[in-house]
Amino acid sequence: MPLIGLGTYSFPNDRNTTELAVHNALQMGYRHFDTAKIYGSEPAVGKALNEAICEGEVEREDIFLTSKLWGSDHHDPVSALKQTLENLGMEYLDMYLVHWPVKLKPWVNYPVPNEDDFEKLDLETTWAGMEKCLEMGLCRCIGLSNFSSKKIEALLDYASTTPAVNQVEMHPMWRQGRLRKTCGDHKIHVSAYSPLGGPGNAWGSTAVVHHPIIRSIAFKHRATPAQVALNWGLSKGSSVIVKSFNQERMKENIGSFDLRLDNEDMIEIEKLEEMKIMRGEFHVNETTSPYKTIEELWDDEI
């Protein structure tokens, strides 16, 4: 898995903008592209990648393509992945993730479910469907997203295939120490979404890139705050999924590989107050959700 990926969630979803961003990213050296059914970006990502492949700019084998199973498709991951592949114009995915540990009614194709949209969660059946996707050759790897340590441990009790990845929010102000240890113990790779704290997203924050400690470290190394945050994630052995369609920032993000944080920098970052930004409140309610509180969704890892 390439260590820096381009995230393709965008609101409003503009197909032309997404296609152009993928083309630009390929020219800059990006090879890891992250999408999802609920993002609405699969057709645009697939079109841009297939154009580049047909024009000989890149080989399919050099691309690492991730998409995700939405809650409304837990009843049939195989059919959902076949639809994703049709959207992308691809024969297989490199990684297919369970987007959230939440099952929704089959018609719920919007990101914030209503209270009556939830169904009883049966992750054992969902994971069996994910394993079927793998057996059928529809994807090369299967994994998770937004799963706590406790939920991973529970899944491992019945899983025939260990998840390859857990994609979660992770940045210098949400360091995921416990989760990284759990994943490390089971050889599950941690992939960081919102590694800059999600600036530019409606739910995101500029707290990470504006933090005085991050800015001070950036000044010391003649780097940018974004490069410091990304390099911190890379230094923890994680891949980082960065969503920016701005060409200068895309170049800046790739440049994070050139930075070398020292021990003093790492110690200073460990002192930062922690703050989870993507809390997932929209999956919590007291009547129909399996999670009555935010603490239950994250099993107190919040």
PDB file of C-alpha atoms in Angstrom:
ATOM      1  CA  MET A   1       0.000   0.000   0.000  1.00  0.00           C
ATOM      2  CA  PRO A   2       1.528   3.366  -1.012  1.00  0.00           C
ATOM      3  CA  LEU A   3       1.939   5.448   2.117  1.00  0.00           C
ATOM      4  CA  ILE A   4       0.276   8.625   0.848  1.00  0.00           C
ATOM      5  CA  GLY A   5      -3.166   8.371  -0.701  1.00  0.00           C
ATOM      6  CA  LEU A   6      -5.513  10.886  -2.286  1.00  0.00           C
ATOM      7  CA  GLY A   7      -8.889  11.016  -0.572  1.00  0.00           C
ATOM      8  CA  THR A   8     -11.770  11.799  -2.924  1.00  0.00           C
ATOM      9  CA  TYR A   9     -14.624  12.760  -0.617  1.00  0.00           C
ATOM     10  CA  SER A  10     -15.952  16.117  -1.792  1.00  0.00           C
ATOM     11  CA  PHE A  11     -19.086  18.119  -1.064  1.00  0.00           C
ATOM     12  CA  PRO A  12     -20.654  19.152  -3.256  1.00  0.00           C
ATOM     13  CA  ASN A  13     -19.483  16.247  -5.416  1.00  0.00           C
ATOM     14  CA  ASP A  14     -18.120  17.694  -8.674  1.00  0.00           C
ATOM     15  CA  ARG A  15     -17.209  14.947 -11.114  1.00  0.00           C
ATOM     16  CA  ASN A  16     -15.040  17.118 -13.353  1.00  0.00           C
ATOM     17  CA  THR A  17     -13.080  18.504 -10.400  1.00  0.00           C
ATOM     18  CA  THR A  18     -12.483  14.997  -9.048  1.00  0.00           C
ATOM     19  CA  GLU A  19     -11.331  13.679 -12.446  1.00  0.00           C
ATOM     20  CA  LEU A  20      -8.886  16.562 -12.828  1.00  0.00           C
ATOM     21  CA  ALA A  21      -7.562  16.052  -9.301  1.00  0.00           C
ATOM     22  CA  VAL A  22      -6.887  12.360  -9.967  1.00  0.00           C
ATOM     23  CA  HIS A  23      -5.085  13.184 -13.238  1.00  0.00           C
ATOM     24  CA  ASN A  24      -2.982  15.810 -11.464  1.00  0.00           C
ATOM     25  CA  ALA A  25      -2.231  13.446  -8.602  1.00  0.00           C
ATOM     26  CA  LEU A  26      -1.005  10.753 -10.981  1.00  0.00           C
ATOM     27  CA  GLN A  27       1.397  13.229 -12.600  1.00  0.00           C
ATOM     28  CA  MET A  28       2.748  14.159  -9.149  1.00  0.00           C
ATOM     29  CA  GLY A  29       3.394  10.534  -8.238  1.00  0.00           C
ATOM     30  CA  TYR A  30       0.300   9.578  -6.246  1.00  0.00           C
ATOM     31  CA  ARG A  31      -0.612   5.932  -6.721  1.00  0.00           C
ATOM     32  CA  HIS A  32      -3.038   5.346  -3.844  1.00  0.00           C
ATOM     33  CA  PHE A  33      -6.635   6.524  -4.333  1.00  0.00           C
ATOM     34  CA  ASP A  34      -9.355   6.303  -1.706  1.00  0.00           C
ATOM     35  CA  THR A  35     -13.056   6.441  -2.542  1.00  0.00           C
ATOM     36  CA  ALA A  36     -16.352   5.045  -1.245  1.00  0.00           C
ATOM     37  CA  LYS A  37     -19.871   4.434  -2.465  1.00  0.00           C
ATOM     38  CA  ILE A  38     -21.226   7.147  -0.173  1.00  0.00           C
ATOM     39  CA  TYR A  39     -18.712   9.714  -1.478  1.00  0.00           C
ATOM     40  CA  GLY A  40     -20.253   9.559  -4.942  1.00  0.00           C
ATOM     41  CA  SER A  41     -16.772   9.824  -6.436  1.00  0.00           C
ATOM     42  CA  GLU A  42     -16.318   6.260  -7.721  1.00  0.00           C
ATOM     43  CA  PRO A  43     -17.313   7.034 -11.364  1.00  0.00           C
ATOM     44  CA  ALA A  44     -15.016  10.066 -11.579  1.00  0.00           C
ATOM     45  CA  VAL A  45     -12.069   8.290  -9.952  1.00  0.00           C
ATOM     46  CA  GLY A  46     -12.522   5.282 -12.213  1.00  0.00           C
ATOM     47  CA  LYS A  47     -12.807   7.377 -15.370  1.00  0.00           C
ATOM     48  CA  ALA A  48      -9.619   9.314 -14.637  1.00  0.00           C
ATOM     49  CA  LEU A  49      -7.653   6.180 -13.712  1.00  0.00           C
ATOM     50  CA  ASN A  50      -8.854   4.257 -16.749  1.00  0.00           C
ATOM     51  CA  GLU A  51      -7.963   7.142 -19.057  1.00  0.00           C
ATOM     52  CA  ALA A  52      -4.462   7.228 -17.596  1.00  0.00           C
ATOM     53  CA  ILE A  53      -4.113   3.453 -17.959  1.00  0.00           C
ATOM     54  CA  CYS A  54      -5.346   3.507 -21.565  1.00  0.00           C
ATOM     55  CA  GLU A  55      -2.938   6.327 -22.418  1.00  0.00           C
ATOM     56  CA  GLY A  56      -0.015   4.377 -20.962  1.00  0.00           C
ATOM     57  CA  GLU A  57       0.656   6.858 -18.143  1.00  0.00           C
ATOM     58  CA  VAL A  58       0.388   4.143 -15.519  1.00  0.00           C
ATOM     59  CA  GLU A  59      -0.240   0.398 -15.222  1.00  0.00           C
ATOM     60  CA  ARG A  60      -3.232  -0.908 -13.284  1.00  0.00           C
ATOM     61  CA  GLU A  61      -0.820  -2.937 -11.139  1.00  0.00           C
ATOM     62  CA  ASP A  62       0.841   0.288 -10.001  1.00  0.00           C
ATOM     63  CA  ILE A  63      -2.431   1.707  -8.663  1.00  0.00           C
ATOM     64  CA  PHE A  64      -3.733   0.970  -5.165  1.00  0.00           C
ATOM     65  CA  LEU A  65      -7.479   1.569  -5.155  1.00  0.00           C
ATOM     66  CA  THR A  66      -9.648   1.493  -2.025  1.00  0.00           C
ATOM     67  CA  SER A  67     -13.406   1.728  -1.678  1.00  0.00           C
ATOM     68  CA  LYS A  68     -15.851   1.022   1.145  1.00  0.00           C
ATOM     69  CA  LEU A  69     -19.002  -0.909   1.993  1.00  0.00           C
ATOM     70  CA  TRP A  70     -21.765   1.467   3.100  1.00  0.00           C
ATOM     71  CA  GLY A  71     -24.141   0.521   5.917  1.00  0.00           C
ATOM     72  CA  SER A  72     -27.041  -0.066   3.523  1.00  0.00           C
ATOM     73  CA  ASP A  73     -25.115  -2.895   1.838  1.00  0.00           C
ATOM     74  CA  HIS A  74     -24.190  -5.020   4.864  1.00  0.00           C
ATOM     75  CA  HIS A  75     -26.801  -7.584   3.767  1.00  0.00           C
ATOM     76  CA  ASP A  76     -24.896  -8.284   0.512  1.00  0.00           C
ATOM     77  CA  PRO A  77     -21.269  -7.113   0.290  1.00  0.00           C
ATOM     78  CA  VAL A  78     -20.682  -9.117  -2.906  1.00  0.00           C
ATOM     79  CA  SER A  79     -23.389  -7.289  -4.868  1.00  0.00           C
ATOM     80  CA  ALA A  80     -22.261  -3.979  -3.395  1.00  0.00           C
ATOM     81  CA  LEU A  81     -18.676  -4.539  -4.485  1.00  0.00           C
ATOM     82  CA  LYS A  82     -19.775  -5.613  -7.964  1.00  0.00           C
ATOM     83  CA  GLN A  83     -21.648  -2.311  -8.243  1.00  0.00           C
ATOM     84  CA  THR A  84     -18.607  -0.393  -7.018  1.00  0.00           C
ATOM     85  CA  LEU A  85     -16.453  -2.118  -9.643  1.00  0.00           C
ATOM     86  CA  GLU A  86     -19.004  -1.215 -12.304  1.00  0.00           C
ATOM     87  CA  ASN A  87     -18.937   2.401 -11.117  1.00  0.00           C
ATOM     88  CA  LEU A  88     -15.136   2.403 -11.284  1.00  0.00           C
ATOM     89  CA  GLY A  89     -14.830   0.440 -14.532  1.00  0.00           C
ATOM     90  CA  MET A  90     -12.367  -1.882 -12.774  1.00  0.00           C
ATOM     91  CA  GLU A  91     -12.067  -5.654 -12.495  1.00  0.00           C
ATOM     92  CA  TYR A  92     -10.936  -5.618  -8.880  1.00  0.00           C
ATOM     93  CA  LEU A  93     -10.200  -3.405  -5.887  1.00  0.00           C
ATOM     94  CA  ASP A  94      -6.953  -3.498  -3.977  1.00  0.00           C
ATOM     95  CA  MET A  95      -8.757  -2.849  -0.688  1.00  0.00           C
ATOM     96  CA  TYR A  96     -12.419  -3.077   0.336  1.00  0.00           C
ATOM     97  CA  LEU A  97     -13.325  -1.721   3.769  1.00  0.00           C
ATOM     98  CA  VAL A  98     -16.382  -1.903   6.008  1.00  0.00           C
ATOM     99  CA  HIS A  99     -16.995   1.841   6.240  1.00  0.00           C
ATOM    100  CA  TRP A 100     -18.614   1.893   9.711  1.00  0.00           C
ATOM    101  CA  PRO A 101     -19.730  -0.771  12.201  1.00  0.00           C
ATOM    102  CA  VAL A 102     -23.336   0.183  11.399  1.00  0.00           C
ATOM    103  CA  LYS A 103     -26.059  -1.553   9.365  1.00  0.00           C
ATOM    104  CA  LEU A 104     -28.680   0.585   7.626  1.00  0.00           C
ATOM    105  CA  LYS A 105     -31.805  -0.173   5.641  1.00  0.00           C
ATOM    106  CA  PRO A 106     -31.092  -0.965   1.967  1.00  0.00           C
ATOM    107  CA  TRP A 107     -32.368   2.364   0.598  1.00  0.00           C
ATOM    108  CA  VAL A 108     -30.224   4.572   2.827  1.00  0.00           C
ATOM    109  CA  ASN A 109     -27.815   6.045   0.290  1.00  0.00           C
ATOM    110  CA  TYR A 110     -27.072   9.285   2.131  1.00  0.00           C
ATOM    111  CA  PRO A 111     -24.282   9.988   4.631  1.00  0.00           C
ATOM    112  CA  VAL A 112     -26.324  11.033   7.673  1.00  0.00           C
ATOM    113  CA  PRO A 113     -28.987   8.414   8.482  1.00  0.00           C
ATOM    114  CA  ASN A 114     -32.320   9.203  10.067  1.00  0.00           C
ATOM    115  CA  GLU A 115     -33.347   7.615  13.326  1.00  0.00           C
ATOM    116  CA  ASP A 116     -35.553   5.001  11.628  1.00  0.00           C
ATOM    117  CA  ASP A 117     -32.852   4.008   9.093  1.00  0.00           C
ATOM    118  CA  PHE A 118     -30.916   1.610  11.339  1.00  0.00           C
ATOM    119  CA  GLU A 119     -31.104  -2.189  11.307  1.00  0.00           C
ATOM    120  CA  LYS A 120     -29.775  -4.769  13.745  1.00  0.00           C
ATOM    121  CA  LEU A 121     -26.038  -5.107  13.338  1.00  0.00           C
ATOM    122  CA  ASP A 122     -24.620  -8.562  12.565  1.00  0.00           C
ATOM    123  CA  LEU A 123     -20.934  -8.055  11.864  1.00  0.00           C
ATOM    124  CA  GLU A 124     -20.229 -11.779  11.679  1.00  0.00           C
ATOM    125  CA  THR A 125     -22.522 -12.077   8.639  1.00  0.00           C
ATOM    126  CA  THR A 126     -21.152  -8.862   7.144  1.00  0.00           C
ATOM    127  CA  TRP A 127     -17.566 -10.070   7.509  1.00  0.00           C
ATOM    128  CA  ALA A 128     -18.451 -13.433   5.944  1.00  0.00           C
ATOM    129  CA  GLY A 129     -19.699 -11.455   2.943  1.00  0.00           C
ATOM    130  CA  MET A 130     -16.459  -9.481   2.841  1.00  0.00           C
ATOM    131  CA  GLU A 131     -14.489 -12.732   2.917  1.00  0.00           C
ATOM    132  CA  LYS A 132     -16.621 -13.967   0.008  1.00  0.00           C
ATOM    133  CA  CYS A 133     -15.583 -10.879  -1.972  1.00  0.00           C
ATOM    134  CA  LEU A 134     -11.974 -11.846  -1.359  1.00  0.00           C
ATOM    135  CA  GLU A 135     -12.527 -15.485  -2.332  1.00  0.00           C
ATOM    136  CA  MET A 136     -14.201 -14.409  -5.590  1.00  0.00           C
ATOM    137  CA  GLY A 137     -11.235 -12.245  -6.559  1.00  0.00           C
ATOM    138  CA  LEU A 138     -13.271  -9.033  -6.515  1.00  0.00           C
ATOM    139  CA  CYS A 139     -10.690  -7.472  -4.200  1.00  0.00           C
ATOM    140  CA  ARG A 140      -7.129  -8.195  -3.141  1.00  0.00           C
ATOM    141  CA  CYS A 141      -7.584  -7.296   0.557  1.00  0.00           C
ATOM    142  CA  ILE A 142     -10.411  -6.597   2.998  1.00  0.00           C
ATOM    143  CA  GLY A 143     -10.416  -4.374   6.043  1.00  0.00           C
ATOM    144  CA  LEU A 144     -12.243  -2.024   8.364  1.00  0.00           C
ATOM    145  CA  SER A 145     -12.821   1.658   8.950  1.00  0.00           C
ATOM    146  CA  ASN A 146     -13.844   3.408  12.158  1.00  0.00           C
ATOM    147  CA  PHE A 147     -13.493   0.262  14.294  1.00  0.00           C
ATOM    148  CA  SER A 148     -12.395   0.454  17.929  1.00  0.00           C
ATOM    149  CA  SER A 149      -9.972  -1.962  19.588  1.00  0.00           C
ATOM    150  CA  LYS A 150     -12.864  -3.793  21.245  1.00  0.00           C
ATOM    151  CA  LYS A 151     -14.749  -4.220  17.962  1.00  0.00           C
ATOM    152  CA  ILE A 152     -11.611  -5.525  16.252  1.00  0.00           C
ATOM    153  CA  GLU A 153     -10.999  -8.053  19.019  1.00  0.00           C
ATOM    154  CA  ALA A 154     -14.622  -9.228  18.782  1.00  0.00           C
ATOM    155  CA  LEU A 155     -14.392  -9.612  14.999  1.00  0.00           C
ATOM    156  CA  LEU A 156     -11.201 -11.650  15.265  1.00  0.00           C
ATOM    157  CA  ASP A 157     -13.090 -14.249  17.320  1.00  0.00           C
ATOM    158  CA  TYR A 158     -15.008 -15.368  14.224  1.00  0.00           C
ATOM    159  CA  ALA A 159     -13.030 -14.011  11.252  1.00  0.00           C
ATOM    160  CA  SER A 160     -11.358 -16.531   8.948  1.00  0.00           C
ATOM    161  CA  THR A 161      -9.409 -13.656   7.370  1.00  0.00           C
ATOM    162  CA  THR A 162      -7.805 -11.024   9.572  1.00  0.00           C
ATOM    163  CA  PRO A 163      -8.541  -7.471   8.392  1.00  0.00           C
ATOM    164  CA  ALA A 164      -5.575  -6.052   6.520  1.00  0.00           C
ATOM    165  CA  VAL A 165      -6.323  -2.439   7.443  1.00  0.00           C
ATOM    166  CA  ASN A 166      -8.240  -0.278   9.887  1.00  0.00           C
ATOM    167  CA  GLN A 167      -8.743   3.208   8.440  1.00  0.00           C
ATOM    168  CA  VAL A 168      -9.425   5.717  11.201  1.00  0.00           C
ATOM    169  CA  GLU A 169      -9.056   9.375  12.071  1.00  0.00           C
ATOM    170  CA  MET A 170      -5.473   9.916  13.195  1.00  0.00           C
ATOM    171  CA  HIS A 171      -3.336  13.040  13.470  1.00  0.00           C
ATOM    172  CA  PRO A 172      -1.053  14.736  16.039  1.00  0.00           C
ATOM    173  CA  MET A 173      -4.088  15.757  18.117  1.00  0.00           C
ATOM    174  CA  TRP A 174      -5.773  12.330  17.941  1.00  0.00           C
ATOM    175  CA  ARG A 175      -2.903   9.892  18.150  1.00  0.00           C
ATOM    176  CA  GLN A 176      -4.773   6.588  18.561  1.00  0.00           C
ATOM    177  CA  GLY A 177      -2.173   5.064  20.872  1.00  0.00           C
ATOM    178  CA  ARG A 178      -4.327   2.216  22.177  1.00  0.00           C
ATOM    179  CA  LEU A 179      -5.778   1.397  18.766  1.00  0.00           C
ATOM    180  CA  ARG A 180      -2.363   1.409  17.102  1.00  0.00           C
ATOM    181  CA  LYS A 181      -1.142  -1.090  19.693  1.00  0.00           C
ATOM    182  CA  THR A 182      -4.146  -3.374  19.168  1.00  0.00           C
ATOM    183  CA  CYS A 183      -3.722  -3.247  15.401  1.00  0.00           C
ATOM    184  CA  GLY A 184       0.017  -3.808  15.705  1.00  0.00           C
ATOM    185  CA  ASP A 185      -0.519  -6.865  17.890  1.00  0.00           C
ATOM    186  CA  HIS A 186      -2.676  -8.394  15.147  1.00  0.00           C
ATOM    187  CA  LYS A 187      -0.596  -7.139  12.201  1.00  0.00           C
ATOM    188  CA  ILE A 188      -3.393  -4.847  11.020  1.00  0.00           C
ATOM    189  CA  HIS A 189      -2.132  -1.762   9.200  1.00  0.00           C
ATOM    190  CA  VAL A 190      -3.483   1.568  10.446  1.00  0.00           C
ATOM    191  CA  SER A 191      -4.382   4.007   7.694  1.00  0.00           C
ATOM    192  CA  ALA A 192      -5.059   7.593   8.771  1.00  0.00           C
ATOM    193  CA  TYR A 193      -7.896   9.618   7.355  1.00  0.00           C
ATOM    194  CA  SER A 194      -8.078  13.333   8.161  1.00  0.00           C
ATOM    195  CA  PRO A 195      -4.352  13.290   9.007  1.00  0.00           C
ATOM    196  CA  LEU A 196      -4.476  17.103   9.018  1.00  0.00           C
ATOM    197  CA  GLY A 197      -7.681  17.258  11.063  1.00  0.00           C
ATOM    198  CA  GLY A 198      -9.987  17.619   8.075  1.00  0.00           C
ATOM    199  CA  PRO A 199      -9.603  21.348   7.281  1.00  0.00           C
ATOM    200  CA  GLY A 200     -11.904  22.251   4.412  1.00  0.00           C
ATOM    201  CA  ASN A 201     -14.545  19.676   5.358  1.00  0.00           C
ATOM    202  CA  ALA A 202     -17.802  20.833   6.926  1.00  0.00           C
ATOM    203  CA  TRP A 203     -17.040  18.687   9.987  1.00  0.00           C
ATOM    204  CA  GLY A 204     -13.287  19.318   9.987  1.00  0.00           C
ATOM    205  CA  SER A 205     -11.007  21.628  11.945  1.00  0.00           C
ATOM    206  CA  THR A 206      -7.905  23.729  11.407  1.00  0.00           C
ATOM    207  CA  ALA A 207      -6.792  23.062  14.999  1.00  0.00           C
ATOM    208  CA  VAL A 208      -4.003  20.689  13.943  1.00  0.00           C
ATOM    209  CA  VAL A 209      -2.338  22.819  11.263  1.00  0.00           C
ATOM    210  CA  HIS A 210      -2.810  26.006  13.299  1.00  0.00           C
ATOM    211  CA  HIS A 211      -1.497  24.591  16.570  1.00  0.00           C
ATOM    212  CA  PRO A 212       1.487  26.642  17.813  1.00  0.00           C
ATOM    213  CA  ILE A 213       3.591  23.533  18.490  1.00  0.00           C
ATOM    214  CA  ILE A 214       3.009  22.155  14.988  1.00  0.00           C
ATOM    215  CA  ARG A 215       3.769  25.561  13.483  1.00  0.00           C
ATOM    216  CA  SER A 216       6.925  25.890  15.578  1.00  0.00           C
ATOM    217  CA  ILE A 217       8.200  22.476  14.441  1.00  0.00           C
ATOM    218  CA  ALA A 218       7.413  23.421  10.841  1.00  0.00           C
ATOM    219  CA  PHE A 219       9.377  26.677  11.176  1.00  0.00           C
ATOM    220  CA  LYS A 220      12.318  24.791  12.677  1.00  0.00           C
ATOM    221  CA  HIS A 221      12.495  22.422   9.690  1.00  0.00           C
ATOM    222  CA  ARG A 222      11.543  24.987   7.025  1.00  0.00           C
ATOM    223  CA  ALA A 223       8.510  22.859   6.302  1.00  0.00           C
ATOM    224  CA  THR A 224       4.769  23.484   6.450  1.00  0.00           C
ATOM    225  CA  PRO A 225       2.442  22.503   9.320  1.00  0.00           C
ATOM    226  CA  ALA A 226       0.727  20.032   6.988  1.00  0.00           C
ATOM    227  CA  GLN A 227       4.044  18.341   6.232  1.00  0.00           C
ATOM    228  CA  VAL A 228       4.778  18.048   9.955  1.00  0.00           C
ATOM    229  CA  ALA A 229       1.390  16.455  10.648  1.00  0.00           C
ATOM    230  CA  LEU A 230       1.710  14.028   7.740  1.00  0.00           C
ATOM    231  CA  ASN A 231       5.277  13.081   8.573  1.00  0.00           C
ATOM    232  CA  TRP A 232       4.229  12.384  12.160  1.00  0.00           C
ATOM    233  CA  GLY A 233       1.649   9.878  10.863  1.00  0.00           C
ATOM    234  CA  LEU A 234       4.161   8.280   8.504  1.00  0.00           C
ATOM    235  CA  SER A 235       6.672   7.998  11.353  1.00  0.00           C
ATOM    236  CA  LYS A 236       4.128   5.888  13.258  1.00  0.00           C
ATOM    237  CA  GLY A 237       4.048   3.372  10.414  1.00  0.00           C
ATOM    238  CA  SER A 238       0.685   4.508   9.104  1.00  0.00           C
ATOM    239  CA  SER A 239      -0.377   5.455   5.628  1.00  0.00           C
ATOM    240  CA  VAL A 240      -2.101   8.836   5.323  1.00  0.00           C
ATOM    241  CA  ILE A 241      -5.125   9.680   3.178  1.00  0.00           C
ATOM    242  CA  VAL A 242      -5.135  13.376   2.349  1.00  0.00           C
ATOM    243  CA  LYS A 243      -8.090  15.103   0.705  1.00  0.00           C
ATOM    244  CA  SER A 244      -6.941  18.163  -1.178  1.00  0.00           C
ATOM    245  CA  PHE A 245      -7.616  18.943  -4.817  1.00  0.00           C
ATOM    246  CA  ASN A 246      -5.468  22.094  -4.704  1.00  0.00           C
ATOM    247  CA  GLN A 247      -2.359  21.425  -6.807  1.00  0.00           C
ATOM    248  CA  GLU A 248       0.044  23.325  -4.561  1.00  0.00           C
ATOM    249  CA  ARG A 249      -1.182  21.547  -1.449  1.00  0.00           C
ATOM    250  CA  MET A 250      -1.074  18.199  -3.235  1.00  0.00           C
ATOM    251  CA  LYS A 251       2.603  18.826  -4.027  1.00  0.00           C
ATOM    252  CA  GLU A 252       3.196  20.018  -0.473  1.00  0.00           C
ATOM    253  CA  ASN A 253       1.663  16.822   0.924  1.00  0.00           C
ATOM    254  CA  ILE A 254       3.887  14.592  -1.222  1.00  0.00           C
ATOM    255  CA  GLY A 255       6.845  16.627   0.062  1.00  0.00           C
ATOM    256  CA  SER A 256       6.203  15.379   3.602  1.00  0.00           C
ATOM    257  CA  PHE A 257       8.358  12.359   2.735  1.00  0.00           C
ATOM    258  CA  ASP A 258      11.407  14.644   2.683  1.00  0.00           C
ATOM    259  CA  LEU A 259      10.947  15.828   6.265  1.00  0.00           C
ATOM    260  CA  ARG A 260      12.693  14.137   9.195  1.00  0.00           C
ATOM    261  CA  LEU A 261      11.198  14.845  12.597  1.00  0.00           C
ATOM    262  CA  ASP A 262      13.630  14.394  15.488  1.00  0.00           C
ATOM    263  CA  ASN A 263      13.016  12.977  18.971  1.00  0.00           C
ATOM    264  CA  GLU A 264      12.425  16.416  20.430  1.00  0.00           C
ATOM    265  CA  ASP A 265       9.695  17.037  17.852  1.00  0.00           C
ATOM    266  CA  MET A 266       8.016  13.717  18.639  1.00  0.00           C
ATOM    267  CA  ILE A 267       8.100  14.412  22.375  1.00  0.00           C
ATOM    268  CA  GLU A 268       6.503  17.819  21.853  1.00  0.00           C
ATOM    269  CA  ILE A 269       3.745  16.323  19.710  1.00  0.00           C
ATOM    270  CA  GLU A 270       3.002  13.706  22.374  1.00  0.00           C
ATOM    271  CA  LYS A 271       2.239  16.567  24.783  1.00  0.00           C
ATOM    272  CA  LEU A 272      -0.562  17.990  22.600  1.00  0.00           C
ATOM    273  CA  GLU A 273      -4.073  17.865  23.959  1.00  0.00           C
ATOM    274  CA  GLU A 274      -6.147  15.189  22.196  1.00  0.00           C
ATOM    275  CA  MET A 275      -9.336  16.005  20.312  1.00  0.00           C
ATOM    276  CA  LYS A 276     -11.361  13.693  18.100  1.00  0.00           C
ATOM    277  CA  ILE A 277     -12.911  15.626  15.239  1.00  0.00           C
ATOM    278  CA  MET A 278     -14.997  13.035  13.318  1.00  0.00           C
ATOM    279  CA  ARG A 279     -17.063  11.793  16.255  1.00  0.00           C
ATOM    280  CA  GLY A 280     -19.811  10.040  14.278  1.00  0.00           C
ATOM    281  CA  GLU A 281     -22.726  11.392  16.309  1.00  0.00           C
ATOM    282  CA  PHE A 282     -25.003  10.662  13.336  1.00  0.00           C
ATOM    283  CA  HIS A 283     -24.663   6.935  14.123  1.00  0.00           C
ATOM    284  CA  VAL A 284     -25.833   7.360  17.708  1.00  0.00           C
ATOM    285  CA  ASN A 285     -29.399   7.494  19.041  1.00  0.00           C
ATOM    286  CA  GLU A 286     -31.293   6.062  21.996  1.00  0.00           C
ATOM    287  CA  THR A 287     -33.891   4.046  20.072  1.00  0.00           C
ATOM    288  CA  THR A 288     -32.756   2.336  16.837  1.00  0.00           C
ATOM    289  CA  SER A 289     -28.958   2.517  16.690  1.00  0.00           C
ATOM    290  CA  PRO A 290     -26.837  -0.219  18.289  1.00  0.00           C
ATOM    291  CA  TYR A 291     -25.001   2.671  19.944  1.00  0.00           C
ATOM    292  CA  LYS A 292     -26.978   4.689  22.482  1.00  0.00           C
ATOM    293  CA  THR A 293     -24.038   6.944  23.320  1.00  0.00           C
ATOM    294  CA  ILE A 294     -20.907   8.180  21.595  1.00  0.00           C
ATOM    295  CA  GLU A 295     -18.863   6.178  24.137  1.00  0.00           C
ATOM    296  CA  GLU A 296     -20.562   2.955  22.961  1.00  0.00           C
ATOM    297  CA  LEU A 297     -19.748   3.703  19.311  1.00  0.00           C
ATOM    298  CA  TRP A 298     -16.055   4.073  20.126  1.00  0.00           C
ATOM    299  CA  ASP A 299     -15.972   1.741  23.165  1.00  0.00           C
ATOM    300  CA  ASP A 300     -14.640   4.571  25.319  1.00  0.00           C
ATOM    301  CA  GLU A 301     -11.730   5.253  22.930  1.00  0.00           C
ATOM    302  CA  ILE A 302     -12.858   8.881  22.784  1.00  0.00           C
TER     303      ILE A 302
END
